[in-house]
Amino acid sequence: LTGSGKSSFIKDATGNHKVRICHTLDSCTADVEYFSADITTRNGVRQFALIDTPGFDDSKKDDVQVLEEIANGLAILYQQGIKLSAVVYLHRISDNKVAGSAVRSLKVLKEILGPNACDITWLTTSHWSETSLEKGIEREEQLKGDGDKWGSLISQGAKTFRLQDTHTLIAARNLLRQISNDSPYPRALAIQEEM
């Protein structure tokens, strides 16, 4: 979703100050953009390719346009023989409710992944500094336990991660290390195989 912290995560993970972060009411990421990060893991330095995408609930594009852009970006990777090691889905833990746009984006995520890519998915919460730890944990448990939200993805192998705000650079790189350690073999997503 727009405003969940996708671009901030990529900026922190890559250390690239050219990643645009907006602090306005309008969406900032207009197109699919590619970045790389070299992260030290337990197996040495590993290069990650990170893809920043417009978010659903964008202020300038409808969800169909956003989905088309994401699908086209993924199709380009697939045509080049590049498979994904992980999909990171970001959710603002500070939100009081899961809005309709968030429910729709989860439904679209499930369709993009298909049944064979749930285990490379990382359901990641952001904006922890904007709520109490107690409330955040309560909301996180609700997300995990509800099949219409994260529950069905978790039952198919998706993992969760807290992107704590206090040390965002460290947290972003720790997520990439976790992905490096825990993700199974790279694979194509359902939407890539269908295009």
mmCIF file with all atom_site columns, C-alpha atoms in Angstrom:
data_model
loop_
_atom_site.group_PDB
_atom_site.id
_atom_site.type_symbol
_atom_site.label_atom_id
_atom_site.label_alt_id
_atom_site.label_comp_id
_atom_site.label_asym_id
_atom_site.label_entity_id
_atom_site.label_seq_id
_atom_site.pdbx_PDB_ins_code
_atom_site.Cartn_x
_atom_site.Cartn_y
_atom_site.Cartn_z
_atom_site.occupancy
_atom_site.B_iso_or_equiv
_atom_site.pdbx_formal_charge
_atom_site.auth_seq_id
_atom_site.auth_comp_id
_atom_site.auth_asym_id
_atom_site.auth_atom_id
_atom_site.pdbx_PDB_model_num
ATOM 1   C CA . LEU A 1 1   ? 0.000   0.000   0.000   1.00 0.00 ? 1   LEU A CA 1
ATOM 2   C CA . THR A 1 2   ? 1.009   3.584   -0.512  1.00 0.00 ? 2   THR A CA 1
ATOM 3   C CA . GLY A 1 3   ? 2.692   4.942   2.605   1.00 0.00 ? 3   GLY A CA 1
ATOM 4   C CA . SER A 1 4   ? 3.637   1.573   4.089   1.00 0.00 ? 4   SER A CA 1
ATOM 5   C CA . GLY A 1 5   ? 7.353   2.319   3.825   1.00 0.00 ? 5   GLY A CA 1
ATOM 6   C CA . LYS A 1 6   ? 8.439   0.449   0.669   1.00 0.00 ? 6   LYS A CA 1
ATOM 7   C CA . SER A 1 7   ? 10.732  3.202   -0.576  1.00 0.00 ? 7   SER A CA 1
ATOM 8   C CA . SER A 1 8   ? 12.062  3.910   2.925   1.00 0.00 ? 8   SER A CA 1
ATOM 9   C CA . PHE A 1 9   ? 12.875  0.214   3.339   1.00 0.00 ? 9   PHE A CA 1
ATOM 10  C CA . ILE A 1 10  ? 14.747  0.180   0.022   1.00 0.00 ? 10  ILE A CA 1
ATOM 11  C CA . LYS A 1 11  ? 16.606  3.395   0.862   1.00 0.00 ? 11  LYS A CA 1
ATOM 12  C CA . ASP A 1 12  ? 17.699  1.923   4.211   1.00 0.00 ? 12  ASP A CA 1
ATOM 13  C CA . ALA A 1 13  ? 18.619  -1.466  2.746   1.00 0.00 ? 13  ALA A CA 1
ATOM 14  C CA . THR A 1 14  ? 20.649  -0.023  -0.123  1.00 0.00 ? 14  THR A CA 1
ATOM 15  C CA . GLY A 1 15  ? 22.014  3.132   1.470   1.00 0.00 ? 15  GLY A CA 1
ATOM 16  C CA . ASN A 1 16  ? 21.074  4.811   -1.814  1.00 0.00 ? 16  ASN A CA 1
ATOM 17  C CA . HIS A 1 17  ? 20.023  8.389   -1.118  1.00 0.00 ? 17  HIS A CA 1
ATOM 18  C CA . LYS A 1 18  ? 18.568  8.702   -4.619  1.00 0.00 ? 18  LYS A CA 1
ATOM 19  C CA . VAL A 1 19  ? 15.546  6.628   -3.559  1.00 0.00 ? 19  VAL A CA 1
ATOM 20  C CA . ARG A 1 20  ? 12.702  9.136   -3.389  1.00 0.00 ? 20  ARG A CA 1
ATOM 21  C CA . ILE A 1 21  ? 10.833  9.325   -0.099  1.00 0.00 ? 21  ILE A CA 1
ATOM 22  C CA . CYS A 1 22  ? 7.764   11.546  0.095   1.00 0.00 ? 22  CYS A CA 1
ATOM 23  C CA . HIS A 1 23  ? 6.563   13.160  3.268   1.00 0.00 ? 23  HIS A CA 1
ATOM 24  C CA . THR A 1 24  ? 3.499   14.632  1.589   1.00 0.00 ? 24  THR A CA 1
ATOM 25  C CA . LEU A 1 25  ? -0.056  13.407  1.113   1.00 0.00 ? 25  LEU A CA 1
ATOM 26  C CA . ASP A 1 26  ? 0.634   12.351  -2.478  1.00 0.00 ? 26  ASP A CA 1
ATOM 27  C CA . SER A 1 27  ? 2.170   9.082   -3.619  1.00 0.00 ? 27  SER A CA 1
ATOM 28  C CA . CYS A 1 28  ? 5.834   9.323   -4.548  1.00 0.00 ? 28  CYS A CA 1
ATOM 29  C CA . THR A 1 29  ? 6.851   6.153   -6.400  1.00 0.00 ? 29  THR A CA 1
ATOM 30  C CA . ALA A 1 30  ? 5.345   6.516   -9.865  1.00 0.00 ? 30  ALA A CA 1
ATOM 31  C CA . ASP A 1 31  ? 7.063   3.663   -11.717 1.00 0.00 ? 31  ASP A CA 1
ATOM 32  C CA . VAL A 1 32  ? 8.674   0.319   -10.996 1.00 0.00 ? 32  VAL A CA 1
ATOM 33  C CA . GLU A 1 33  ? 12.302  1.038   -10.067 1.00 0.00 ? 33  GLU A CA 1
ATOM 34  C CA . TYR A 1 34  ? 15.247  -1.319  -9.512  1.00 0.00 ? 34  TYR A CA 1
ATOM 35  C CA . PHE A 1 35  ? 17.994  -0.977  -6.895  1.00 0.00 ? 35  PHE A CA 1
ATOM 36  C CA . SER A 1 36  ? 20.774  -3.195  -5.579  1.00 0.00 ? 36  SER A CA 1
ATOM 37  C CA . ALA A 1 37  ? 22.265  -3.756  -2.150  1.00 0.00 ? 37  ALA A CA 1
ATOM 38  C CA . ASP A 1 38  ? 25.371  -5.630  -1.052  1.00 0.00 ? 38  ASP A CA 1
ATOM 39  C CA . ILE A 1 39  ? 24.659  -7.194  2.338   1.00 0.00 ? 39  ILE A CA 1
ATOM 40  C CA . THR A 1 40  ? 27.051  -9.179  4.496   1.00 0.00 ? 40  THR A CA 1
ATOM 41  C CA . THR A 1 41  ? 25.418  -12.488 5.410   1.00 0.00 ? 41  THR A CA 1
ATOM 42  C CA . ARG A 1 42  ? 26.713  -15.545 7.235   1.00 0.00 ? 42  ARG A CA 1
ATOM 43  C CA . ASN A 1 43  ? 27.757  -16.898 3.816   1.00 0.00 ? 43  ASN A CA 1
ATOM 44  C CA . GLY A 1 44  ? 29.673  -13.772 2.795   1.00 0.00 ? 44  GLY A CA 1
ATOM 45  C CA . VAL A 1 45  ? 28.575  -10.707 0.868   1.00 0.00 ? 45  VAL A CA 1
ATOM 46  C CA . ARG A 1 46  ? 25.416  -11.240 -1.161  1.00 0.00 ? 46  ARG A CA 1
ATOM 47  C CA . GLN A 1 47  ? 23.976  -8.888  -3.744  1.00 0.00 ? 47  GLN A CA 1
ATOM 48  C CA . PHE A 1 48  ? 20.240  -8.249  -3.576  1.00 0.00 ? 48  PHE A CA 1
ATOM 49  C CA . ALA A 1 49  ? 18.173  -6.744  -6.357  1.00 0.00 ? 49  ALA A CA 1
ATOM 50  C CA . LEU A 1 50  ? 15.313  -4.752  -4.859  1.00 0.00 ? 50  LEU A CA 1
ATOM 51  C CA . ILE A 1 51  ? 12.243  -3.620  -6.753  1.00 0.00 ? 51  ILE A CA 1
ATOM 52  C CA . ASP A 1 52  ? 10.309  -0.555  -5.618  1.00 0.00 ? 52  ASP A CA 1
ATOM 53  C CA . THR A 1 53  ? 6.760   -0.384  -6.907  1.00 0.00 ? 53  THR A CA 1
ATOM 54  C CA . PRO A 1 54  ? 3.898   2.064   -6.777  1.00 0.00 ? 54  PRO A CA 1
ATOM 55  C CA . GLY A 1 55  ? 1.532   1.107   -3.982  1.00 0.00 ? 55  GLY A CA 1
ATOM 56  C CA . PHE A 1 56  ? -2.093  0.173   -4.141  1.00 0.00 ? 56  PHE A CA 1
ATOM 57  C CA . ASP A 1 57  ? -4.300  3.034   -2.957  1.00 0.00 ? 57  ASP A CA 1
ATOM 58  C CA . ASP A 1 58  ? -2.029  5.371   -4.970  1.00 0.00 ? 58  ASP A CA 1
ATOM 59  C CA . SER A 1 59  ? -3.075  9.028   -5.083  1.00 0.00 ? 59  SER A CA 1
ATOM 60  C CA . LYS A 1 60  ? -2.451  9.320   -8.839  1.00 0.00 ? 60  LYS A CA 1
ATOM 61  C CA . LYS A 1 61  ? -3.242  5.876   -10.286 1.00 0.00 ? 61  LYS A CA 1
ATOM 62  C CA . ASP A 1 62  ? -6.009  3.385   -9.782  1.00 0.00 ? 62  ASP A CA 1
ATOM 63  C CA . ASP A 1 63  ? -5.248  -0.116  -8.520  1.00 0.00 ? 63  ASP A CA 1
ATOM 64  C CA . VAL A 1 64  ? -5.585  -1.659  -11.998 1.00 0.00 ? 64  VAL A CA 1
ATOM 65  C CA . GLN A 1 65  ? -2.862  0.646   -13.357 1.00 0.00 ? 65  GLN A CA 1
ATOM 66  C CA . VAL A 1 66  ? -0.621  -0.148  -10.387 1.00 0.00 ? 66  VAL A CA 1
ATOM 67  C CA . LEU A 1 67  ? -1.134  -3.891  -10.890 1.00 0.00 ? 67  LEU A CA 1
ATOM 68  C CA . GLU A 1 68  ? -0.316  -3.561  -14.605 1.00 0.00 ? 68  GLU A CA 1
ATOM 69  C CA . GLU A 1 69  ? 2.942   -1.757  -13.796 1.00 0.00 ? 69  GLU A CA 1
ATOM 70  C CA . ILE A 1 70  ? 3.945   -4.357  -11.220 1.00 0.00 ? 70  ILE A CA 1
ATOM 71  C CA . ALA A 1 71  ? 3.026   -7.197  -13.596 1.00 0.00 ? 71  ALA A CA 1
ATOM 72  C CA . ASN A 1 72  ? 5.018   -5.623  -16.439 1.00 0.00 ? 72  ASN A CA 1
ATOM 73  C CA . GLY A 1 73  ? 8.055   -5.139  -14.180 1.00 0.00 ? 73  GLY A CA 1
ATOM 74  C CA . LEU A 1 74  ? 7.867   -8.772  -13.080 1.00 0.00 ? 74  LEU A CA 1
ATOM 75  C CA . ALA A 1 75  ? 7.415   -9.917  -16.692 1.00 0.00 ? 75  ALA A CA 1
ATOM 76  C CA . ILE A 1 76  ? 10.631  -8.144  -17.705 1.00 0.00 ? 76  ILE A CA 1
ATOM 77  C CA . LEU A 1 77  ? 12.527  -10.007 -14.983 1.00 0.00 ? 77  LEU A CA 1
ATOM 78  C CA . TYR A 1 78  ? 10.966  -13.314 -16.033 1.00 0.00 ? 78  TYR A CA 1
ATOM 79  C CA . GLN A 1 79  ? 11.913  -12.743 -19.689 1.00 0.00 ? 79  GLN A CA 1
ATOM 80  C CA . GLN A 1 80  ? 15.495  -12.177 -18.546 1.00 0.00 ? 80  GLN A CA 1
ATOM 81  C CA . GLY A 1 81  ? 15.440  -15.481 -16.661 1.00 0.00 ? 81  GLY A CA 1
ATOM 82  C CA . ILE A 1 82  ? 15.474  -13.787 -13.259 1.00 0.00 ? 82  ILE A CA 1
ATOM 83  C CA . LYS A 1 83  ? 13.483  -15.502 -10.530 1.00 0.00 ? 83  LYS A CA 1
ATOM 84  C CA . LEU A 1 84  ? 12.636  -14.048 -7.143  1.00 0.00 ? 84  LEU A CA 1
ATOM 85  C CA . SER A 1 85  ? 14.130  -15.161 -3.844  1.00 0.00 ? 85  SER A CA 1
ATOM 86  C CA . ALA A 1 86  ? 11.588  -13.208 -1.820  1.00 0.00 ? 86  ALA A CA 1
ATOM 87  C CA . VAL A 1 87  ? 8.572   -10.951 -1.936  1.00 0.00 ? 87  VAL A CA 1
ATOM 88  C CA . VAL A 1 88  ? 8.388   -8.388  0.872   1.00 0.00 ? 88  VAL A CA 1
ATOM 89  C CA . TYR A 1 89  ? 4.886   -7.103  1.626   1.00 0.00 ? 89  TYR A CA 1
ATOM 90  C CA . LEU A 1 90  ? 4.814   -4.082  3.954   1.00 0.00 ? 90  LEU A CA 1
ATOM 91  C CA . HIS A 1 91  ? 1.918   -3.199  6.261   1.00 0.00 ? 91  HIS A CA 1
ATOM 92  C CA . ARG A 1 92  ? 1.649   -0.181  8.596   1.00 0.00 ? 92  ARG A CA 1
ATOM 93  C CA . ILE A 1 93  ? 1.180   -1.617  12.097  1.00 0.00 ? 93  ILE A CA 1
ATOM 94  C CA . SER A 1 94  ? 0.023   1.848   13.175  1.00 0.00 ? 94  SER A CA 1
ATOM 95  C CA . ASP A 1 95  ? -3.248  1.503   11.231  1.00 0.00 ? 95  ASP A CA 1
ATOM 96  C CA . ASN A 1 96  ? -6.230  1.026   13.559  1.00 0.00 ? 96  ASN A CA 1
ATOM 97  C CA . LYS A 1 97  ? -8.090  -1.095  11.048  1.00 0.00 ? 97  LYS A CA 1
ATOM 98  C CA . VAL A 1 98  ? -7.290  -3.034  7.923   1.00 0.00 ? 98  VAL A CA 1
ATOM 99  C CA . ALA A 1 99  ? -8.865  -0.791  5.295   1.00 0.00 ? 99  ALA A CA 1
ATOM 100 C CA . GLY A 1 100 ? -10.634 -2.118  2.232   1.00 0.00 ? 100 GLY A CA 1
ATOM 101 C CA . SER A 1 101 ? -7.646  -1.174  0.094   1.00 0.00 ? 101 SER A CA 1
ATOM 102 C CA . ALA A 1 102 ? -5.382  -3.316  2.316   1.00 0.00 ? 102 ALA A CA 1
ATOM 103 C CA . VAL A 1 103 ? -7.754  -6.287  2.042   1.00 0.00 ? 103 VAL A CA 1
ATOM 104 C CA . ARG A 1 104 ? -7.845  -5.853  -1.745  1.00 0.00 ? 104 ARG A CA 1
ATOM 105 C CA . SER A 1 105 ? -4.054  -5.597  -1.940  1.00 0.00 ? 105 SER A CA 1
ATOM 106 C CA . LEU A 1 106 ? -3.695  -8.844  0.028   1.00 0.00 ? 106 LEU A CA 1
ATOM 107 C CA . LYS A 1 107 ? -6.106  -10.552 -2.352  1.00 0.00 ? 107 LYS A CA 1
ATOM 108 C CA . VAL A 1 108 ? -4.065  -9.285  -5.308  1.00 0.00 ? 108 VAL A CA 1
ATOM 109 C CA . LEU A 1 109 ? -0.846  -10.398 -3.586  1.00 0.00 ? 109 LEU A CA 1
ATOM 110 C CA . LYS A 1 110 ? -2.221  -13.933 -3.261  1.00 0.00 ? 110 LYS A CA 1
ATOM 111 C CA . GLU A 1 111 ? -3.088  -13.953 -6.965  1.00 0.00 ? 111 GLU A CA 1
ATOM 112 C CA . ILE A 1 112 ? 0.341   -12.591 -7.938  1.00 0.00 ? 112 ILE A CA 1
ATOM 113 C CA . LEU A 1 113 ? 2.103   -15.233 -5.845  1.00 0.00 ? 113 LEU A CA 1
ATOM 114 C CA . GLY A 1 114 ? 0.008   -18.264 -6.676  1.00 0.00 ? 114 GLY A CA 1
ATOM 115 C CA . PRO A 1 115 ? 0.185   -21.392 -4.513  1.00 0.00 ? 115 PRO A CA 1
ATOM 116 C CA . ASN A 1 116 ? 3.879   -22.101 -5.101  1.00 0.00 ? 116 ASN A CA 1
ATOM 117 C CA . ALA A 1 117 ? 5.452   -18.818 -3.980  1.00 0.00 ? 117 ALA A CA 1
ATOM 118 C CA . CYS A 1 118 ? 3.902   -18.205 -0.557  1.00 0.00 ? 118 CYS A CA 1
ATOM 119 C CA . ASP A 1 119 ? 6.977   -19.600 1.170   1.00 0.00 ? 119 ASP A CA 1
ATOM 120 C CA . ILE A 1 120 ? 9.188   -16.858 -0.302  1.00 0.00 ? 120 ILE A CA 1
ATOM 121 C CA . THR A 1 121 ? 6.850   -14.163 1.017   1.00 0.00 ? 121 THR A CA 1
ATOM 122 C CA . TRP A 1 122 ? 7.745   -11.943 3.982   1.00 0.00 ? 122 TRP A CA 1
ATOM 123 C CA . LEU A 1 123 ? 4.779   -10.206 5.596   1.00 0.00 ? 123 LEU A CA 1
ATOM 124 C CA . THR A 1 124 ? 6.499   -7.249  7.177   1.00 0.00 ? 124 THR A CA 1
ATOM 125 C CA . THR A 1 125 ? 5.113   -4.683  9.588   1.00 0.00 ? 125 THR A CA 1
ATOM 126 C CA . SER A 1 126 ? 6.364   -1.092  9.586   1.00 0.00 ? 126 SER A CA 1
ATOM 127 C CA . HIS A 1 127 ? 5.674   2.160   11.471  1.00 0.00 ? 127 HIS A CA 1
ATOM 128 C CA . TRP A 1 128 ? 6.109   0.609   14.920  1.00 0.00 ? 128 TRP A CA 1
ATOM 129 C CA . SER A 1 129 ? 7.089   3.958   16.438  1.00 0.00 ? 129 SER A CA 1
ATOM 130 C CA . GLU A 1 130 ? 3.604   5.298   15.691  1.00 0.00 ? 130 GLU A CA 1
ATOM 131 C CA . THR A 1 131 ? 1.813   2.962   18.117  1.00 0.00 ? 131 THR A CA 1
ATOM 132 C CA . SER A 1 132 ? 2.459   1.359   21.465  1.00 0.00 ? 132 SER A CA 1
ATOM 133 C CA . LEU A 1 133 ? 4.287   -1.961  21.447  1.00 0.00 ? 133 LEU A CA 1
ATOM 134 C CA . GLU A 1 134 ? 1.286   -3.584  23.134  1.00 0.00 ? 134 GLU A CA 1
ATOM 135 C CA . LYS A 1 135 ? -1.147  -2.340  20.463  1.00 0.00 ? 135 LYS A CA 1
ATOM 136 C CA . GLY A 1 136 ? 1.267   -3.262  17.693  1.00 0.00 ? 136 GLY A CA 1
ATOM 137 C CA . ILE A 1 137 ? 1.631   -6.827  18.953  1.00 0.00 ? 137 ILE A CA 1
ATOM 138 C CA . GLU A 1 138 ? -2.151  -7.119  19.315  1.00 0.00 ? 138 GLU A CA 1
ATOM 139 C CA . ARG A 1 139 ? -2.670  -5.950  15.718  1.00 0.00 ? 139 ARG A CA 1
ATOM 140 C CA . GLU A 1 140 ? 0.097   -8.224  14.463  1.00 0.00 ? 140 GLU A CA 1
ATOM 141 C CA . GLU A 1 141 ? -1.575  -11.235 16.112  1.00 0.00 ? 141 GLU A CA 1
ATOM 142 C CA . GLN A 1 142 ? -4.890  -10.287 14.502  1.00 0.00 ? 142 GLN A CA 1
ATOM 143 C CA . LEU A 1 143 ? -3.230  -10.120 11.086  1.00 0.00 ? 143 LEU A CA 1
ATOM 144 C CA . LYS A 1 144 ? -1.566  -13.509 11.603  1.00 0.00 ? 144 LYS A CA 1
ATOM 145 C CA . GLY A 1 145 ? -4.698  -15.225 12.883  1.00 0.00 ? 145 GLY A CA 1
ATOM 146 C CA . ASP A 1 146 ? -7.155  -14.086 10.233  1.00 0.00 ? 146 ASP A CA 1
ATOM 147 C CA . GLY A 1 147 ? -7.285  -16.198 7.071   1.00 0.00 ? 147 GLY A CA 1
ATOM 148 C CA . ASP A 1 148 ? -8.574  -13.254 5.034   1.00 0.00 ? 148 ASP A CA 1
ATOM 149 C CA . LYS A 1 149 ? -5.572  -11.235 6.100   1.00 0.00 ? 149 LYS A CA 1
ATOM 150 C CA . TRP A 1 150 ? -2.218  -12.985 6.708   1.00 0.00 ? 150 TRP A CA 1
ATOM 151 C CA . GLY A 1 151 ? -3.364  -16.327 8.110   1.00 0.00 ? 151 GLY A CA 1
ATOM 152 C CA . SER A 1 152 ? -3.820  -18.153 4.810   1.00 0.00 ? 152 SER A CA 1
ATOM 153 C CA . LEU A 1 153 ? -0.430  -16.985 3.515   1.00 0.00 ? 153 LEU A CA 1
ATOM 154 C CA . ILE A 1 154 ? 1.294   -18.021 6.754   1.00 0.00 ? 154 ILE A CA 1
ATOM 155 C CA . SER A 1 155 ? -0.345  -21.452 6.589   1.00 0.00 ? 155 SER A CA 1
ATOM 156 C CA . GLN A 1 156 ? 1.255   -21.821 3.133   1.00 0.00 ? 156 GLN A CA 1
ATOM 157 C CA . GLY A 1 157 ? 4.724   -20.898 4.377   1.00 0.00 ? 157 GLY A CA 1
ATOM 158 C CA . ALA A 1 158 ? 4.875   -17.081 4.423   1.00 0.00 ? 158 ALA A CA 1
ATOM 159 C CA . LYS A 1 159 ? 7.042   -15.610 7.165   1.00 0.00 ? 159 LYS A CA 1
ATOM 160 C CA . THR A 1 160 ? 6.617   -12.465 9.259   1.00 0.00 ? 160 THR A CA 1
ATOM 161 C CA . PHE A 1 161 ? 9.090   -9.756  10.195  1.00 0.00 ? 161 PHE A CA 1
ATOM 162 C CA . ARG A 1 162 ? 8.955   -6.576  12.259  1.00 0.00 ? 162 ARG A CA 1
ATOM 163 C CA . LEU A 1 163 ? 10.677  -3.633  10.623  1.00 0.00 ? 163 LEU A CA 1
ATOM 164 C CA . GLN A 1 164 ? 11.322  -1.704  13.832  1.00 0.00 ? 164 GLN A CA 1
ATOM 165 C CA . ASP A 1 165 ? 11.613  2.041   13.284  1.00 0.00 ? 165 ASP A CA 1
ATOM 166 C CA . THR A 1 166 ? 14.255  2.819   15.886  1.00 0.00 ? 166 THR A CA 1
ATOM 167 C CA . HIS A 1 167 ? 17.130  1.504   13.763  1.00 0.00 ? 167 HIS A CA 1
ATOM 168 C CA . THR A 1 168 ? 15.642  1.325   10.284  1.00 0.00 ? 168 THR A CA 1
ATOM 169 C CA . LEU A 1 169 ? 18.911  0.805   8.427   1.00 0.00 ? 169 LEU A CA 1
ATOM 170 C CA . ILE A 1 170 ? 19.820  -2.107  10.703  1.00 0.00 ? 170 ILE A CA 1
ATOM 171 C CA . ALA A 1 171 ? 16.289  -3.534  10.539  1.00 0.00 ? 171 ALA A CA 1
ATOM 172 C CA . ALA A 1 172 ? 16.146  -3.339  6.733   1.00 0.00 ? 172 ALA A CA 1
ATOM 173 C CA . ARG A 1 173 ? 19.480  -5.110  6.361   1.00 0.00 ? 173 ARG A CA 1
ATOM 174 C CA . ASN A 1 174 ? 18.521  -7.678  9.007   1.00 0.00 ? 174 ASN A CA 1
ATOM 175 C CA . LEU A 1 175 ? 15.450  -8.539  6.953   1.00 0.00 ? 175 LEU A CA 1
ATOM 176 C CA . LEU A 1 176 ? 17.646  -9.138  3.898   1.00 0.00 ? 176 LEU A CA 1
ATOM 177 C CA . ARG A 1 177 ? 19.969  -11.311 6.005   1.00 0.00 ? 177 ARG A CA 1
ATOM 178 C CA . GLN A 1 178 ? 16.957  -13.269 7.247   1.00 0.00 ? 178 GLN A CA 1
ATOM 179 C CA . ILE A 1 179 ? 15.781  -13.719 3.667   1.00 0.00 ? 179 ILE A CA 1
ATOM 180 C CA . SER A 1 180 ? 19.250  -14.931 2.701   1.00 0.00 ? 180 SER A CA 1
ATOM 181 C CA . ASN A 1 181 ? 19.250  -17.452 5.545   1.00 0.00 ? 181 ASN A CA 1
ATOM 182 C CA . ASP A 1 182 ? 15.662  -18.695 5.380   1.00 0.00 ? 182 ASP A CA 1
ATOM 183 C CA . SER A 1 183 ? 14.318  -18.392 1.858   1.00 0.00 ? 183 SER A CA 1
ATOM 184 C CA . PRO A 1 184 ? 14.153  -21.499 -0.291  1.00 0.00 ? 184 PRO A CA 1
ATOM 185 C CA . TYR A 1 185 ? 15.233  -21.570 -3.922  1.00 0.00 ? 185 TYR A CA 1
ATOM 186 C CA . PRO A 1 186 ? 14.263  -18.649 -6.209  1.00 0.00 ? 186 PRO A CA 1
ATOM 187 C CA . ARG A 1 187 ? 11.191  -19.131 -8.351  1.00 0.00 ? 187 ARG A CA 1
ATOM 188 C CA . ALA A 1 188 ? 8.742   -17.477 -10.677 1.00 0.00 ? 188 ALA A CA 1
ATOM 189 C CA . LEU A 1 189 ? 5.489   -16.066 -9.377  1.00 0.00 ? 189 LEU A CA 1
ATOM 190 C CA . ALA A 1 190 ? 2.149   -17.182 -10.799 1.00 0.00 ? 190 ALA A CA 1
ATOM 191 C CA . ILE A 1 191 ? 1.625   -13.844 -12.545 1.00 0.00 ? 191 ILE A CA 1
ATOM 192 C CA . GLN A 1 192 ? 5.001   -14.167 -14.298 1.00 0.00 ? 192 GLN A CA 1
ATOM 193 C CA . GLU A 1 193 ? 4.179   -17.625 -15.620 1.00 0.00 ? 193 GLU A CA 1
ATOM 194 C CA . GLU A 1 194 ? 0.743   -16.503 -16.799 1.00 0.00 ? 194 GLU A CA 1
ATOM 195 C CA . MET A 1 195 ? 1.997   -13.552 -18.858 1.00 0.00 ? 195 MET A CA 1
#
